[in-house]
Structure formats: C-alpha cells, structure tokens
mmCIF file of C-alpha atoms in Angstrom:
data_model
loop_
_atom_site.group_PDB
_atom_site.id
_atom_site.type_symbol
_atom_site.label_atom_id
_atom_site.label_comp_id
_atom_site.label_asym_id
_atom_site.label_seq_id
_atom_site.Cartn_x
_atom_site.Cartn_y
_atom_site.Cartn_z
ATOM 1 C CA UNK A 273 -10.951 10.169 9.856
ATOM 2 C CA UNK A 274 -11.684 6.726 10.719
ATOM 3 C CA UNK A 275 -9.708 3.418 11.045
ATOM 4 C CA UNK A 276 -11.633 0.152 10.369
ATOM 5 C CA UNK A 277 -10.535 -2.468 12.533
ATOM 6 C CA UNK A 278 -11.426 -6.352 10.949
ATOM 7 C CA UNK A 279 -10.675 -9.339 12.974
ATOM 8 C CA UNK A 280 -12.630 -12.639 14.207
ATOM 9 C CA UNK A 281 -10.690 -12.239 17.847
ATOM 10 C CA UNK A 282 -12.498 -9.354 19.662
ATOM 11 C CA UNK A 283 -10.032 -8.888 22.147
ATOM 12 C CA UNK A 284 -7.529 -8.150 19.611
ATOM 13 C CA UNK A 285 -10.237 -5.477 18.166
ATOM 14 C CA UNK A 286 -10.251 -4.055 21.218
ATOM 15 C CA UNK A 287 -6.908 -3.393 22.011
ATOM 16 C CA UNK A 288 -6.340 -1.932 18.542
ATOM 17 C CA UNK A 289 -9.228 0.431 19.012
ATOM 18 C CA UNK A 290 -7.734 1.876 22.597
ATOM 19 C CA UNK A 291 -3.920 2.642 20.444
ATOM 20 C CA UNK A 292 -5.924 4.462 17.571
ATOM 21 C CA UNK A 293 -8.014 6.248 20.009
ATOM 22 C CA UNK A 294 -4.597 7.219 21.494
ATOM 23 C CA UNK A 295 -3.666 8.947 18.232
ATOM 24 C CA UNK A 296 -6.563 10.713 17.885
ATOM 25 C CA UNK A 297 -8.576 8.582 15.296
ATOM 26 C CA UNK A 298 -12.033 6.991 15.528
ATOM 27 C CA UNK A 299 -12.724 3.246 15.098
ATOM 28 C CA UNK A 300 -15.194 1.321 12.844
ATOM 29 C CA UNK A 301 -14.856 -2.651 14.426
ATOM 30 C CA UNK A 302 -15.953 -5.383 12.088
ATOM 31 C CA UNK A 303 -15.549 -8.756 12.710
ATOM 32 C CA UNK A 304 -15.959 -10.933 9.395
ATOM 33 C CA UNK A 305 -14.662 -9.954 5.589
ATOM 34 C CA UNK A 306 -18.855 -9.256 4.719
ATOM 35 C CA UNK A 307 -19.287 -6.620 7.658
ATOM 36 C CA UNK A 308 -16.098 -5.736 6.560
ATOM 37 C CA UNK A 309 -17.092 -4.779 3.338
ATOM 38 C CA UNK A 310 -20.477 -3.389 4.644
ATOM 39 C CA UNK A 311 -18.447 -1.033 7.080
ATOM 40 C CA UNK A 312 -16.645 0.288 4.050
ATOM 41 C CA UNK A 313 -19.263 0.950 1.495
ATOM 42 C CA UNK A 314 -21.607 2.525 4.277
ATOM 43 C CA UNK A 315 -18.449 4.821 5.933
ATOM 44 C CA UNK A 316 -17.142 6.889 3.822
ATOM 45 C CA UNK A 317 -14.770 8.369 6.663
ATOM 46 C CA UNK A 318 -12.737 5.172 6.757
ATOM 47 C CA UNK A 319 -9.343 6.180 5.086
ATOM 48 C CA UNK A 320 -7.782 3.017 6.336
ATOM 49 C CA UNK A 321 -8.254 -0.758 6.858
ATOM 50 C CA UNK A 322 -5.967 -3.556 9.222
ATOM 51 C CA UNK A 323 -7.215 -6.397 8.208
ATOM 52 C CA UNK A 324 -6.994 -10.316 9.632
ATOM 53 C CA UNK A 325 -6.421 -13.130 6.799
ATOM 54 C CA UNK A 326 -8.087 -15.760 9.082
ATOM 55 C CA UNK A 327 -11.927 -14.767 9.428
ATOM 56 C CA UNK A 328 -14.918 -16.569 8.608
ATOM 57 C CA UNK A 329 -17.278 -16.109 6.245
ATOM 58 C CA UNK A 330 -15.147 -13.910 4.047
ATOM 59 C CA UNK A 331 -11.190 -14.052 4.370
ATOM 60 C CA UNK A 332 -9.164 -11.206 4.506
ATOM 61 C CA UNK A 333 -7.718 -12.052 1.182
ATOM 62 C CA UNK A 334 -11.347 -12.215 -0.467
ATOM 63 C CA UNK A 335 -11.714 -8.836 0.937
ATOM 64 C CA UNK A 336 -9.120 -7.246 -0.446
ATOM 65 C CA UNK A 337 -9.493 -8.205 -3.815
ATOM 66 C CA UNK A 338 -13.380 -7.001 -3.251
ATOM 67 C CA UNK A 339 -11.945 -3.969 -1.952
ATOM 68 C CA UNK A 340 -9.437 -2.861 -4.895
ATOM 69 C CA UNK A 341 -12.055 -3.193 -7.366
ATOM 70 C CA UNK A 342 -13.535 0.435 -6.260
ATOM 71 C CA UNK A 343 -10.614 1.552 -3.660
ATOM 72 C CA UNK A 344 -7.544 2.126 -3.148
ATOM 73 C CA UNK A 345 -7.593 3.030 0.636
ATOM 74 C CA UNK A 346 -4.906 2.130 2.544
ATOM 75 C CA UNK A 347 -4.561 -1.859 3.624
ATOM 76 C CA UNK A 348 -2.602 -3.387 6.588
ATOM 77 C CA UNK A 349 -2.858 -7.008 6.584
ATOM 78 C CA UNK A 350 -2.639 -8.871 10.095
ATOM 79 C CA UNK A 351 -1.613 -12.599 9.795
ATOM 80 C CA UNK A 352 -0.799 -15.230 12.151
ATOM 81 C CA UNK A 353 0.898 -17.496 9.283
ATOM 82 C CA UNK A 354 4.924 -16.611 9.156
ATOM 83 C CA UNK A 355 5.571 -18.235 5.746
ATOM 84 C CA UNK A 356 6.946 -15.687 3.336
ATOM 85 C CA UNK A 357 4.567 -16.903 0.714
ATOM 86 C CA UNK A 358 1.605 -16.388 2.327
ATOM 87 C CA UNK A 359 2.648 -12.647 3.462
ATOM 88 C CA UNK A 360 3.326 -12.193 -0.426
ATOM 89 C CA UNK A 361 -0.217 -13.751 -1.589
ATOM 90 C CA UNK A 362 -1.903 -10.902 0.758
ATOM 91 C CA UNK A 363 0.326 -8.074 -1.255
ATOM 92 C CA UNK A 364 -0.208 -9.844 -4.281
ATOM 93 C CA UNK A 365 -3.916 -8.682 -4.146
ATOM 94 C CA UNK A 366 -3.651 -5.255 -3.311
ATOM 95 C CA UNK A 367 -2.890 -5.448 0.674
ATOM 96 C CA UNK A 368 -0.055 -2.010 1.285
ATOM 97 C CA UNK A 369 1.565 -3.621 4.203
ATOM 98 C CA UNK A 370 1.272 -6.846 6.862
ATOM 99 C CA UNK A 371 2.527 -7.506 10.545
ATOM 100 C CA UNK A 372 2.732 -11.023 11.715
ATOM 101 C CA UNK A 373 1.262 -11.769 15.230
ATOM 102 C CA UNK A 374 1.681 -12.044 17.940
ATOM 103 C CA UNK A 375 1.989 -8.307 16.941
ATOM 104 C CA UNK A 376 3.402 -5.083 19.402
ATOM 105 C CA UNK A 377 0.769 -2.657 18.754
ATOM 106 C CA UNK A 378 3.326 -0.124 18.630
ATOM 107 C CA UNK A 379 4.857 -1.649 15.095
ATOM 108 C CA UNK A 380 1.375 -1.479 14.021
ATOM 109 C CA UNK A 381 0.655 1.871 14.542
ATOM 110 C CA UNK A 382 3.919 2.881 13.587
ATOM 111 C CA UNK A 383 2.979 1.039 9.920
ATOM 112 C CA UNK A 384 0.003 2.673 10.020
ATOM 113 C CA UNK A 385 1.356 6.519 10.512
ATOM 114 C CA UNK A 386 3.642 5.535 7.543
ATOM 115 C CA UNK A 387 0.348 4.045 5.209
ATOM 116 C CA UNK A 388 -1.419 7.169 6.320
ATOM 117 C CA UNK A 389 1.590 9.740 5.434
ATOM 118 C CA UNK A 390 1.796 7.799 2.060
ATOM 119 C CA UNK A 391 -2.239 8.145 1.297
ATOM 120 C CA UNK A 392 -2.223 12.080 2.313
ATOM 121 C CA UNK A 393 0.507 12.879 -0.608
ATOM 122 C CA UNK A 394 3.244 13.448 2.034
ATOM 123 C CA UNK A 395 5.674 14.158 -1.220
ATOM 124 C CA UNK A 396 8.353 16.868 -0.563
ATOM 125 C CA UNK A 397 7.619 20.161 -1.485
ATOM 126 C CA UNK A 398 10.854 20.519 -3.899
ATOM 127 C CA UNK A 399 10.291 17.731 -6.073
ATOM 128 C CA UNK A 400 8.627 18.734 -9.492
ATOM 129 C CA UNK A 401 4.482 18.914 -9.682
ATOM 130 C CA UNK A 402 4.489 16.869 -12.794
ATOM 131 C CA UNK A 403 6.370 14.656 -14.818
ATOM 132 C CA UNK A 404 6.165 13.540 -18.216
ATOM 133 C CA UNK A 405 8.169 10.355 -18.689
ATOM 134 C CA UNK A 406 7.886 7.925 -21.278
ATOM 135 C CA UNK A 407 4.457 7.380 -22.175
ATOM 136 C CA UNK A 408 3.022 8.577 -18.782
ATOM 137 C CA UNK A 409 2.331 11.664 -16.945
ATOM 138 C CA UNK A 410 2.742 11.976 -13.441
ATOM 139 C CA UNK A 411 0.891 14.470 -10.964
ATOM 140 C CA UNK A 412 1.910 14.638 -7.914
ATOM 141 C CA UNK A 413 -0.343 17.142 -6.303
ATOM 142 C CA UNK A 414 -3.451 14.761 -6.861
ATOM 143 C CA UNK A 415 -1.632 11.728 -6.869
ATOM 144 C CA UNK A 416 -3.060 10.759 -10.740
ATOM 145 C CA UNK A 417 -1.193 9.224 -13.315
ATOM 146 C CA UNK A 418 -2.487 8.990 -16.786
ATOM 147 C CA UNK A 419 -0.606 8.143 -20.625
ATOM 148 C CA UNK A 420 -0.109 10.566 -22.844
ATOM 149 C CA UNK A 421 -3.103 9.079 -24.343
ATOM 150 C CA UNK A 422 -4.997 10.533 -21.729
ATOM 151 C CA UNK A 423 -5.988 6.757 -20.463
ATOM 152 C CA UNK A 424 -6.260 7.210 -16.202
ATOM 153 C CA UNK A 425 -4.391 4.513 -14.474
ATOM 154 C CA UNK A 426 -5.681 3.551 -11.151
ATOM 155 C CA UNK A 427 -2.339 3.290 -8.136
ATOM 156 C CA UNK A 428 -2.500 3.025 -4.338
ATOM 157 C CA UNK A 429 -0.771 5.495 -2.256
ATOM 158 C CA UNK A 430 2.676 3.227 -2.072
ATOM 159 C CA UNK A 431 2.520 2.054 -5.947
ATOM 160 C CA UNK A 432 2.267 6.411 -7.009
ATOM 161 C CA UNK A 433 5.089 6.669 -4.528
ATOM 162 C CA UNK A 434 7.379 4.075 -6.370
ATOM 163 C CA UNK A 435 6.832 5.179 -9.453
ATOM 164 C CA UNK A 436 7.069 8.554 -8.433
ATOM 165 C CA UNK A 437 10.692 8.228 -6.721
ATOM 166 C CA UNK A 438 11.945 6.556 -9.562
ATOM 167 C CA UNK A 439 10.333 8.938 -12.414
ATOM 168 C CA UNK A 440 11.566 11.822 -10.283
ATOM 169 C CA UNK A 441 15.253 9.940 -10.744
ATOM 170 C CA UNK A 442 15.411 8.914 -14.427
ATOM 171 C CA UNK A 443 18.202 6.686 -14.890
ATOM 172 C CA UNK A 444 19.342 6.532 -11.379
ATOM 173 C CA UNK A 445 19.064 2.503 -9.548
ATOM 174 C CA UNK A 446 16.893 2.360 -6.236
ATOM 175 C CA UNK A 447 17.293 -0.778 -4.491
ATOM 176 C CA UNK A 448 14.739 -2.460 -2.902
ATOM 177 C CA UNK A 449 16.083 -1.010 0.579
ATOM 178 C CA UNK A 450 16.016 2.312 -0.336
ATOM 179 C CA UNK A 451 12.406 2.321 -1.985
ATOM 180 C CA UNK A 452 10.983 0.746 1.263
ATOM 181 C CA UNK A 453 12.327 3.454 3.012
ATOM 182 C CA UNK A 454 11.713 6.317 1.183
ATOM 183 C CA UNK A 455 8.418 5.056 0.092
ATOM 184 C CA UNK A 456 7.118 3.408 3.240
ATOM 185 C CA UNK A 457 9.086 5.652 5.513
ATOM 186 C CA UNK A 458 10.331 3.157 7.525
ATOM 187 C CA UNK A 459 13.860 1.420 8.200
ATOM 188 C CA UNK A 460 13.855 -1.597 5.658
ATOM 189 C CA UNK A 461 13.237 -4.993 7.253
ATOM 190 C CA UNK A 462 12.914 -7.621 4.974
ATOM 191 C CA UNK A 463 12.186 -5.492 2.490
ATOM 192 C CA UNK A 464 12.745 -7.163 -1.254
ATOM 193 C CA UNK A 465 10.393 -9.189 -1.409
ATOM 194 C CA UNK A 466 7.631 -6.413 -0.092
ATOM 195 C CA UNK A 467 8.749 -4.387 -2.980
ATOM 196 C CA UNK A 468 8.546 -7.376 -5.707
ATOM 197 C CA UNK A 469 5.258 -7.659 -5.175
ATOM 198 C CA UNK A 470 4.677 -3.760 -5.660
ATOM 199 C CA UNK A 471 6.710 -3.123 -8.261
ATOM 200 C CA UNK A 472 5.076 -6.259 -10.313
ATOM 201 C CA UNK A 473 1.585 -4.759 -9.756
ATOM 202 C CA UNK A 474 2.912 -1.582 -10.901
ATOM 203 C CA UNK A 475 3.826 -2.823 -13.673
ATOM 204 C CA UNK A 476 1.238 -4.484 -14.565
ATOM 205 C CA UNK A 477 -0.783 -1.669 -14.454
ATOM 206 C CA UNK A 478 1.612 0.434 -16.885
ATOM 207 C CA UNK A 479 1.935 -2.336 -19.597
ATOM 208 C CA UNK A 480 -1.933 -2.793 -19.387
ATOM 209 C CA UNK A 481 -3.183 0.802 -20.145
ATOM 210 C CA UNK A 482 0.079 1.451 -22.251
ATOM 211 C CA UNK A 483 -0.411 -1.355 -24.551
ATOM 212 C CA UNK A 484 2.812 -3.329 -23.299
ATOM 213 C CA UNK A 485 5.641 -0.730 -22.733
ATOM 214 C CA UNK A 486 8.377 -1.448 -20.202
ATOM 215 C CA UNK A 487 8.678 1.792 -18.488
ATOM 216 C CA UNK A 488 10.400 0.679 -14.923
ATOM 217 C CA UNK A 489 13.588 -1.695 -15.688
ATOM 218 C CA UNK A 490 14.871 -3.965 -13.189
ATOM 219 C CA UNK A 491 18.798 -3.875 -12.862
ATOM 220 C CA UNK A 492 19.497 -7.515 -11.809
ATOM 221 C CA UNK A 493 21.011 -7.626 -8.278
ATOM 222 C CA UNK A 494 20.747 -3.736 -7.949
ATOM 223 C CA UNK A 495 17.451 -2.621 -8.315
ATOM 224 C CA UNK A 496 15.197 -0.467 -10.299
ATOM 225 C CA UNK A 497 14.968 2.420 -12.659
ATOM 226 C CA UNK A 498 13.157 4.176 -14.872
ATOM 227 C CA UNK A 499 15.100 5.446 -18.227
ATOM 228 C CA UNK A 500 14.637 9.055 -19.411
ATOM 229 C CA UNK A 501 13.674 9.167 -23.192
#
C-alpha cells in the first residue's frame, strides 16, 4: 500500500516519506491540491492521504471536498493555523483527522496507524456481523450500511465506526471521549469538538437517504446514543 504525501514545503515531504518508509509503506509525493488529485485518480494503491491546507493552486480543503465525491480513503489534514475553527472547517469536508505544525512526526504516524486500523475493518471479532437498527442495516464485515429500503449510504472508515459502536450499544450514552478512543484508537485530546463534526456528517447522511429520521440522539452534556426500536 501506498501513502500520498501533499505539501507545498518539500522538506517537510521529505521527512514524512523517510517515517513511512520506516513502517514499511511506499510514498506517492505531490506538491499542489491538482497533482494531488492526479496522484490519486492515477494510483490506485494509495489507501491514504496527509494533506497540507496551505498549497497553491488547489488548497487542501478544495481537495478534499474533490476527493469525497468518489472516495472515502483515509484523510489526515496538516495545518499550520491553530484556531479551532479552522481545524473544524477541514473535518467539516470530509478530512478523518488533522495535526497542527510544527508537527512530531511520531504523532503523525501514530494518527496514521490509527486511520489505517480504522479503514482495514479492525472491528473485534465478538461483536455481531450485522445489525438491523432502526431503519438501517449495518455490516460490519464489508463495512456497508444500507436502509431497509435497500438505499446504500456512503461512510468513511471513522463515520461506520461511530455508528457502529453506538448501534452495537442501543440505548447506552458514549461520550465524546470515549468514541474518540474507541473509534480513533487513541487517548482523547481535545476530542468533542473532533467528534461534532463526525457525528453531524453522519447524520446527515442518515436523515438524507432515510427521508429525515433521527436515528443517533444526542444526550445534552453526556453524549450520544442510538435507541433500540
């Protein structure tokens, strides 16, 4: 498998490259969003992206909303701004995860085990194979969710894991802490607002093919949950 590698600053290209290469994966470079996007539709090894905001030509943003149209490969979003808001904006279209530099490349490719484990349906082996909940059916094996209708509903790796931890527990509250662990397999730092963003696009995707139902509640000040019925 292959990591593609996007960033304007070469030297930051090639220090990621040397840590992948460390663990064992090979590494596409681009350096604008439009190779970017070239890199992907001509590779189809590349099962995951780390991705600068700040490029010319194409942003990073641009990219991934280009991107999420046909994929939903893993996206780790590098960013130099620190602002809250703009970390949401690159979640808000489709990014999985960011770092802020200046970055250790250890955090990153510790985030980018944890995207990976997510995106190979790393799901324990005694949780069921597929759940009906609601108006949706869950498969775990091949990561597909679909309504009872039979309409297909399109998730990345982390959205099928939230709604899969809390459709696996109907009726029981996950806080935001303990989906970004369990989900993102990592020890929640600043966390909430991560899974907000998540959770909304999930959402949205659930109300849109199932004409408007409210399958995952939010328990104000607790969390999340998804009733049984």
């Amino acid at each position: 498998m292959k990591i593609l590698v996007v960033d304007d600053d070469k030297d930051i290209v090639e220090l990621l490259s040397i840590y992948i290469n460390n663990e064992g994966y090979e590494v596409e470079k681009a350096y604008n969003g439009k190779e970017a996007i070239t890199k992907l539709n001509t590779n189809p090894d590349i099962g995951l992206m780390i991705l600068d905001i700040m490029m010319p030509q194409m942003d990073g943003l641009s990219v991934v909303r280009e991107v999420r149209k046909e994929s939903q490969i893993p996206v780790l979003m590098l960013s130099a701004k620190t602002d809250d808001l703009d970390k949401i904006q690159g979640l808000i279209q489709g990014a999985d995860d960011y770092v802020t530099k200046p970055f250790n490349p250890l955090e990153v490719m510790a985030r980018v085990r944890s995207l990976l484990r997510r995106s190979q349906h790393d799901v324990k082996n005694d949780e069921p194979d597929q759940i009906e909940i609601g108006p949706l059916v869950i498969k775990k094996d091949s990561h597909e969710v679909e309504t009872v209708g039979g309409n297909s509903i399109q998730l990345t790796a982390l959205e099928f894991g939230i709604l899969y931890l809390l459709a696996s527990h109907p009726n029981r509250v996950f806080s935001a802490d303990e989906i970004f662990e369990r989900v993102w397999q990592q020890e929640s730092v600043v966390s909430a607002k991560t899974v907000m963003v998540h959770v909304s696009h999930l959402r949205d995707k659930i109300e849109e093919a199932t004409n408007g139902e409210k399958v995952i509640q939010t328990v104000w000040g607790v969390g999340y949950k998804i009733e049984a019925r």
